[in-house]
Amino acid sequence: MLRPVFEVFLSQLRGLLGVKPLEVVAADKLLPGFSVTYEQGPYGISGWELDRLVRVTVAQNVADSVRTMLALSTLIDSMENMVVLDHISDELTEALDSLDAVVSALSSAGPADLVGIAAQARRSVVAAESAFFDPTMVAMLYFPDEHRLAVFMPLFTPVLGSRQ
């Protein structure tokens, strides 16, 4: 009685988690009379689905980390007088080291430890976003040279005018 309801619930939950069903185009023509079933693993999804989900997550974290570091680089290049503090530099170094570990682990010839790679990719994106959203970096965005000049000009104008 509840089976159809839970089948819909399970398919929607799998879709939200990013586990999409495998669809073979023209399966009845390629394999007439055969049906393919996948054994579920201990997590409620099969091993290959978990592997695919972890790989997609790693790719997304790597892309987010690179995108965040490029945005931070663009921000720093656009403001000539921006000071980058040591702890921000350390976070960027950690993000780059984690990203390098992910790339080297993925390019190795042996079987990959996807859980360790996913942890490194997550560490990279967390460090990059921590550097980007650091309060000292955000404060520098709101005080360009024009604003400083506008703040200090009323203070220095009487001094410059009294010299004549």
PDB file of C-alpha atoms in Angstrom:
ATOM      1  CA  MET A   1       0.000   0.000   0.000  1.00  0.00           C
ATOM      2  CA  LEU A   2       2.784   2.464   0.850  1.00  0.00           C
ATOM      3  CA  ARG A   3       5.224   0.989  -1.654  1.00  0.00           C
ATOM      4  CA  PRO A   4       4.301   3.351  -4.568  1.00  0.00           C
ATOM      5  CA  VAL A   5       4.523   6.373  -2.279  1.00  0.00           C
ATOM      6  CA  PHE A   6       7.942   5.385  -0.956  1.00  0.00           C
ATOM      7  CA  GLU A   7       9.209   4.592  -4.459  1.00  0.00           C
ATOM      8  CA  VAL A   8       8.351   8.160  -5.491  1.00  0.00           C
ATOM      9  CA  PHE A   9       9.892   9.508  -2.277  1.00  0.00           C
ATOM     10  CA  LEU A  10      13.058   7.471  -2.797  1.00  0.00           C
ATOM     11  CA  SER A  11      13.435   8.546  -6.426  1.00  0.00           C
ATOM     12  CA  GLN A  12      12.986  12.207  -5.478  1.00  0.00           C
ATOM     13  CA  LEU A  13      15.438  11.891  -2.579  1.00  0.00           C
ATOM     14  CA  ARG A  14      18.001  10.272  -4.869  1.00  0.00           C
ATOM     15  CA  GLY A  15      17.491  13.111  -7.346  1.00  0.00           C
ATOM     16  CA  LEU A  16      18.040  15.724  -4.633  1.00  0.00           C
ATOM     17  CA  LEU A  17      21.223  13.972  -3.519  1.00  0.00           C
ATOM     18  CA  GLY A  18      22.496  13.970  -7.092  1.00  0.00           C
ATOM     19  CA  VAL A  19      22.211  10.223  -7.655  1.00  0.00           C
ATOM     20  CA  LYS A  20      20.659   9.959 -11.065  1.00  0.00           C
ATOM     21  CA  PRO A  21      19.410   6.700 -12.586  1.00  0.00           C
ATOM     22  CA  LEU A  22      21.410   5.082 -15.351  1.00  0.00           C
ATOM     23  CA  GLU A  23      19.487   5.116 -18.575  1.00  0.00           C
ATOM     24  CA  VAL A  24      20.680   2.958 -21.452  1.00  0.00           C
ATOM     25  CA  VAL A  25      19.384   4.250 -24.756  1.00  0.00           C
ATOM     26  CA  ALA A  26      17.748   1.485 -26.822  1.00  0.00           C
ATOM     27  CA  ALA A  27      18.539  -1.177 -24.226  1.00  0.00           C
ATOM     28  CA  ASP A  28      15.968  -3.573 -25.677  1.00  0.00           C
ATOM     29  CA  LYS A  29      17.699  -3.428 -29.081  1.00  0.00           C
ATOM     30  CA  LEU A  30      21.218  -3.757 -27.682  1.00  0.00           C
ATOM     31  CA  LEU A  31      20.449  -6.513 -25.173  1.00  0.00           C
ATOM     32  CA  PRO A  32      17.208  -8.236 -26.203  1.00  0.00           C
ATOM     33  CA  GLY A  33      15.855 -10.495 -23.476  1.00  0.00           C
ATOM     34  CA  PHE A  34      18.282  -9.271 -20.808  1.00  0.00           C
ATOM     35  CA  SER A  35      17.668  -7.067 -17.830  1.00  0.00           C
ATOM     36  CA  VAL A  36      20.374  -5.365 -15.840  1.00  0.00           C
ATOM     37  CA  THR A  37      20.004  -4.853 -12.098  1.00  0.00           C
ATOM     38  CA  TYR A  38      22.448  -3.232  -9.726  1.00  0.00           C
ATOM     39  CA  GLU A  39      23.162  -4.500  -6.253  1.00  0.00           C
ATOM     40  CA  GLN A  40      22.673  -1.864  -3.615  1.00  0.00           C
ATOM     41  CA  GLY A  41      25.510  -1.121  -1.265  1.00  0.00           C
ATOM     42  CA  PRO A  42      25.311  -0.577   2.483  1.00  0.00           C
ATOM     43  CA  TYR A  43      24.371   3.100   1.996  1.00  0.00           C
ATOM     44  CA  GLY A  44      21.185   2.482   0.007  1.00  0.00           C
ATOM     45  CA  ILE A  45      22.900   3.243  -3.284  1.00  0.00           C
ATOM     46  CA  SER A  46      25.180   1.069  -5.348  1.00  0.00           C
ATOM     47  CA  GLY A  47      28.942   1.395  -5.237  1.00  0.00           C
ATOM     48  CA  TRP A  48      29.224   2.937  -8.679  1.00  0.00           C
ATOM     49  CA  GLU A  49      26.564   5.537  -7.801  1.00  0.00           C
ATOM     50  CA  LEU A  50      28.475   6.521  -4.668  1.00  0.00           C
ATOM     51  CA  ASP A  51      31.697   6.675  -6.685  1.00  0.00           C
ATOM     52  CA  ARG A  52      30.046   8.907  -9.280  1.00  0.00           C
ATOM     53  CA  LEU A  53      28.563  11.165  -6.598  1.00  0.00           C
ATOM     54  CA  VAL A  54      31.940  11.608  -4.881  1.00  0.00           C
ATOM     55  CA  ARG A  55      33.672  12.328  -8.209  1.00  0.00           C
ATOM     56  CA  VAL A  56      31.083  14.974  -9.134  1.00  0.00           C
ATOM     57  CA  THR A  57      31.469  16.555  -5.689  1.00  0.00           C
ATOM     58  CA  VAL A  58      35.271  16.606  -6.033  1.00  0.00           C
ATOM     59  CA  ALA A  59      35.005  18.240  -9.462  1.00  0.00           C
ATOM     60  CA  GLN A  60      32.599  20.866  -8.146  1.00  0.00           C
ATOM     61  CA  ASN A  61      34.796  21.642  -5.130  1.00  0.00           C
ATOM     62  CA  VAL A  62      37.890  21.974  -7.331  1.00  0.00           C
ATOM     63  CA  ALA A  63      36.036  24.306  -9.700  1.00  0.00           C
ATOM     64  CA  ASP A  64      34.707  26.397  -6.787  1.00  0.00           C
ATOM     65  CA  SER A  65      38.162  26.635  -5.233  1.00  0.00           C
ATOM     66  CA  VAL A  66      39.775  27.762  -8.489  1.00  0.00           C
ATOM     67  CA  ARG A  67      36.960  30.237  -9.170  1.00  0.00           C
ATOM     68  CA  THR A  68      37.270  31.745  -5.679  1.00  0.00           C
ATOM     69  CA  MET A  69      41.048  32.084  -5.904  1.00  0.00           C
ATOM     70  CA  LEU A  70      40.763  33.712  -9.348  1.00  0.00           C
ATOM     71  CA  ALA A  71      38.200  36.176  -7.990  1.00  0.00           C
ATOM     72  CA  LEU A  72      40.495  37.008  -5.088  1.00  0.00           C
ATOM     73  CA  SER A  73      43.411  37.478  -7.472  1.00  0.00           C
ATOM     74  CA  THR A  74      41.327  39.818  -9.622  1.00  0.00           C
ATOM     75  CA  LEU A  75      40.262  41.762  -6.545  1.00  0.00           C
ATOM     76  CA  ILE A  76      43.826  42.184  -5.325  1.00  0.00           C
ATOM     77  CA  ASP A  77      45.072  43.186  -8.783  1.00  0.00           C
ATOM     78  CA  SER A  78      42.313  45.780  -9.182  1.00  0.00           C
ATOM     79  CA  MET A  79      43.230  47.604  -5.972  1.00  0.00           C
ATOM     80  CA  GLU A  80      46.835  48.766  -6.029  1.00  0.00           C
ATOM     81  CA  ASN A  81      47.088  49.705  -2.372  1.00  0.00           C
ATOM     82  CA  MET A  82      45.344  46.632  -0.907  1.00  0.00           C
ATOM     83  CA  VAL A  83      47.354  44.982   1.837  1.00  0.00           C
ATOM     84  CA  VAL A  84      47.168  41.186   1.966  1.00  0.00           C
ATOM     85  CA  LEU A  85      47.791  40.030   5.509  1.00  0.00           C
ATOM     86  CA  ASP A  86      49.920  36.990   6.366  1.00  0.00           C
ATOM     87  CA  HIS A  87      47.026  34.812   7.518  1.00  0.00           C
ATOM     88  CA  ILE A  88      45.247  35.357   4.190  1.00  0.00           C
ATOM     89  CA  SER A  89      48.389  34.382   2.351  1.00  0.00           C
ATOM     90  CA  ASP A  90      48.651  31.263   4.528  1.00  0.00           C
ATOM     91  CA  GLU A  91      45.045  30.311   3.734  1.00  0.00           C
ATOM     92  CA  LEU A  92      45.689  30.726   0.015  1.00  0.00           C
ATOM     93  CA  THR A  93      48.823  28.596   0.304  1.00  0.00           C
ATOM     94  CA  GLU A  94      46.793  25.918   2.100  1.00  0.00           C
ATOM     95  CA  ALA A  95      44.133  26.054  -0.625  1.00  0.00           C
ATOM     96  CA  LEU A  96      46.760  25.702  -3.350  1.00  0.00           C
ATOM     97  CA  ASP A  97      48.512  22.837  -1.530  1.00  0.00           C
ATOM     98  CA  SER A  98      45.215  20.985  -1.099  1.00  0.00           C
ATOM     99  CA  LEU A  99      44.346  21.590  -4.733  1.00  0.00           C
ATOM    100  CA  ASP A 100      47.764  20.288  -5.787  1.00  0.00           C
ATOM    101  CA  ALA A 101      47.225  17.160  -3.650  1.00  0.00           C
ATOM    102  CA  VAL A 102      43.860  16.558  -5.345  1.00  0.00           C
ATOM    103  CA  VAL A 103      45.331  16.904  -8.823  1.00  0.00           C
ATOM    104  CA  SER A 104      48.296  14.644  -8.076  1.00  0.00           C
ATOM    105  CA  ALA A 105      46.059  12.003  -6.445  1.00  0.00           C
ATOM    106  CA  LEU A 106      43.659  12.012  -9.375  1.00  0.00           C
ATOM    107  CA  SER A 107      46.445  11.761 -11.927  1.00  0.00           C
ATOM    108  CA  SER A 108      48.191   8.841 -10.198  1.00  0.00           C
ATOM    109  CA  ALA A 109      48.127   5.530 -12.040  1.00  0.00           C
ATOM    110  CA  GLY A 110      46.805   3.472  -9.114  1.00  0.00           C
ATOM    111  CA  PRO A 111      43.297   3.305  -7.701  1.00  0.00           C
ATOM    112  CA  ALA A 112      42.288   6.582  -6.142  1.00  0.00           C
ATOM    113  CA  ASP A 113      41.273   7.040  -2.515  1.00  0.00           C
ATOM    114  CA  LEU A 114      38.160   9.048  -3.283  1.00  0.00           C
ATOM    115  CA  VAL A 115      37.304   9.784   0.335  1.00  0.00           C
ATOM    116  CA  GLY A 116      40.750  11.323   0.931  1.00  0.00           C
ATOM    117  CA  ILE A 117      40.580  13.216  -2.362  1.00  0.00           C
ATOM    118  CA  ALA A 118      37.127  14.563  -1.478  1.00  0.00           C
ATOM    119  CA  ALA A 119      38.438  15.718   1.909  1.00  0.00           C
ATOM    120  CA  GLN A 120      41.384  17.517   0.251  1.00  0.00           C
ATOM    121  CA  ALA A 121      39.063  19.163  -2.294  1.00  0.00           C
ATOM    122  CA  ARG A 122      36.770  20.320   0.494  1.00  0.00           C
ATOM    123  CA  ARG A 123      39.748  21.658   2.453  1.00  0.00           C
ATOM    124  CA  SER A 124      40.836  23.605  -0.624  1.00  0.00           C
ATOM    125  CA  VAL A 125      37.478  25.279  -1.194  1.00  0.00           C
ATOM    126  CA  VAL A 126      37.065  26.088   2.527  1.00  0.00           C
ATOM    127  CA  ALA A 127      40.512  27.706   2.695  1.00  0.00           C
ATOM    128  CA  ALA A 128      39.945  29.695  -0.515  1.00  0.00           C
ATOM    129  CA  GLU A 129      36.555  30.973   0.635  1.00  0.00           C
ATOM    130  CA  SER A 130      37.927  31.747   4.092  1.00  0.00           C
ATOM    131  CA  ALA A 131      40.607  33.917   2.502  1.00  0.00           C
ATOM    132  CA  PHE A 132      38.124  35.595   0.157  1.00  0.00           C
ATOM    133  CA  PHE A 133      35.565  36.410   2.842  1.00  0.00           C
ATOM    134  CA  ASP A 134      38.076  37.393   5.518  1.00  0.00           C
ATOM    135  CA  PRO A 135      36.815  40.491   7.348  1.00  0.00           C
ATOM    136  CA  THR A 136      40.035  42.384   6.692  1.00  0.00           C
ATOM    137  CA  MET A 137      39.661  41.814   2.931  1.00  0.00           C
ATOM    138  CA  VAL A 138      36.047  42.923   2.899  1.00  0.00           C
ATOM    139  CA  ALA A 139      36.862  46.089   4.830  1.00  0.00           C
ATOM    140  CA  MET A 140      39.410  47.072   2.187  1.00  0.00           C
ATOM    141  CA  LEU A 141      36.720  47.041  -0.503  1.00  0.00           C
ATOM    142  CA  TYR A 142      34.809  49.927   0.990  1.00  0.00           C
ATOM    143  CA  PHE A 143      37.641  52.448   1.371  1.00  0.00           C
ATOM    144  CA  PRO A 144      39.179  53.262  -2.008  1.00  0.00           C
ATOM    145  CA  ASP A 145      41.459  56.261  -2.436  1.00  0.00           C
ATOM    146  CA  GLU A 146      38.622  58.586  -3.484  1.00  0.00           C
ATOM    147  CA  HIS A 147      36.789  57.975  -0.222  1.00  0.00           C
ATOM    148  CA  ARG A 148      39.884  58.602   1.855  1.00  0.00           C
ATOM    149  CA  LEU A 149      40.472  61.833  -0.019  1.00  0.00           C
ATOM    150  CA  ALA A 150      36.863  62.878   0.561  1.00  0.00           C
ATOM    151  CA  VAL A 151      37.192  62.177   4.292  1.00  0.00           C
ATOM    152  CA  PHE A 152      40.524  63.930   4.846  1.00  0.00           C
ATOM    153  CA  MET A 153      40.132  66.844   2.402  1.00  0.00           C
ATOM    154  CA  PRO A 154      37.996  68.956   4.800  1.00  0.00           C
ATOM    155  CA  LEU A 155      40.657  68.500   7.474  1.00  0.00           C
ATOM    156  CA  PHE A 156      43.611  69.517   5.318  1.00  0.00           C
ATOM    157  CA  THR A 157      41.966  72.342   3.338  1.00  0.00           C
ATOM    158  CA  PRO A 158      42.142  74.897   6.216  1.00  0.00           C
ATOM    159  CA  VAL A 159      45.795  74.031   6.823  1.00  0.00           C
ATOM    160  CA  LEU A 160      46.667  74.492   3.156  1.00  0.00           C
ATOM    161  CA  GLY A 161      44.582  77.713   2.927  1.00  0.00           C
ATOM    162  CA  SER A 162      46.191  79.293   6.011  1.00  0.00           C
ATOM    163  CA  ARG A 163      49.713  79.048   4.524  1.00  0.00           C
ATOM    164  CA  GLN A 164      48.988  81.776   1.947  1.00  0.00           C
TER     165      GLN A 164
END
